[in-house]
Amino acid sequence: MKKRHEQKLIILSLILILCFNMPLLLIFDSATSVGGMPLVYVYFFSLWIFSVLISLLVIKRYYE
């Protein structure tokens, strides 16, 4: 894997660290629900699925 693709994954990791940080999680910690699920769960799992898909895209597309 080339250096710039490794850098993309590192940047993704840093963004995820910021997004999973407690102050951002507390913003979504409310009584509001989406489809019967609390908003914080929807935020957490959608961010997790997004990160998996982006990582998969970078690894599959640029694997050498």
Short mmCIF file of C-alpha atoms in Angstrom, two decimals:
data_model
loop_
_atom_site.label_atom_id
_atom_site.label_comp_id
_atom_site.label_asym_id
_atom_site.label_seq_id
_atom_site.Cartn_x
_atom_site.Cartn_y
_atom_site.Cartn_z
CA MET A 1 0.00 0.00 0.00
CA LYS A 2 1.33 3.39 -0.92
CA LYS A 3 2.15 6.03 1.63
CA ARG A 4 -0.70 8.34 0.63
CA HIS A 5 -3.26 5.54 1.10
CA GLU A 6 -1.88 4.89 4.56
CA GLN A 7 -2.25 8.61 5.20
CA LYS A 8 -5.92 8.44 4.17
CA LEU A 9 -6.51 5.72 6.76
CA ILE A 10 -4.65 7.70 9.41
CA ILE A 11 -6.76 10.78 8.67
CA LEU A 12 -9.89 8.65 8.89
CA SER A 13 -8.73 7.35 12.27
CA LEU A 14 -8.13 10.85 13.57
CA ILE A 15 -11.56 12.01 12.41
CA LEU A 16 -13.13 9.00 14.12
CA ILE A 17 -11.32 9.77 17.36
CA LEU A 18 -12.80 13.25 17.26
CA CYS A 19 -16.28 12.00 16.36
CA PHE A 20 -16.33 9.35 19.10
CA ASN A 21 -15.10 11.85 21.68
CA MET A 22 -17.41 12.35 24.65
CA PRO A 23 -18.46 15.99 24.00
CA LEU A 24 -19.77 15.07 20.54
CA LEU A 25 -21.51 11.99 21.87
CA LEU A 26 -23.23 14.12 24.52
CA ILE A 27 -24.69 16.36 21.80
CA PHE A 28 -26.62 13.37 20.47
CA ASP A 29 -27.58 12.05 23.91
CA SER A 30 -31.19 13.19 24.04
CA ALA A 31 -34.65 11.70 24.42
CA THR A 32 -35.20 11.91 20.67
CA SER A 33 -35.54 8.58 18.89
CA VAL A 34 -35.23 7.62 15.25
CA GLY A 35 -37.16 4.54 14.28
CA GLY A 36 -37.54 3.56 17.93
CA MET A 37 -33.79 3.78 18.62
CA PRO A 38 -32.21 6.55 20.69
CA LEU A 39 -30.41 9.17 18.64
CA VAL A 40 -27.02 8.43 20.22
CA TYR A 41 -27.23 4.79 19.03
CA VAL A 42 -28.13 5.89 15.51
CA TYR A 43 -25.18 8.34 15.50
CA PHE A 44 -22.76 5.77 16.90
CA PHE A 45 -23.66 2.91 14.56
CA SER A 46 -24.02 5.06 11.43
CA LEU A 47 -20.57 6.54 12.09
CA TRP A 48 -19.18 3.05 12.65
CA ILE A 49 -20.70 1.72 9.39
CA PHE A 50 -19.44 4.80 7.53
CA SER A 51 -15.90 4.21 8.83
CA VAL A 52 -15.95 0.54 7.86
CA LEU A 53 -17.16 1.35 4.34
CA ILE A 54 -14.59 4.11 3.82
CA SER A 55 -11.79 1.83 5.08
CA LEU A 56 -12.98 -0.95 2.81
CA LEU A 57 -13.07 1.44 -0.14
CA VAL A 58 -9.53 2.66 0.48
CA ILE A 59 -8.12 -0.82 1.02
CA LYS A 60 -9.92 -2.55 -1.88
CA ARG A 61 -9.44 0.26 -4.38
CA TYR A 62 -5.80 0.94 -3.70
CA TYR A 63 -4.47 -2.45 -2.64
CA GLU A 64 -1.25 -3.31 -4.39
#
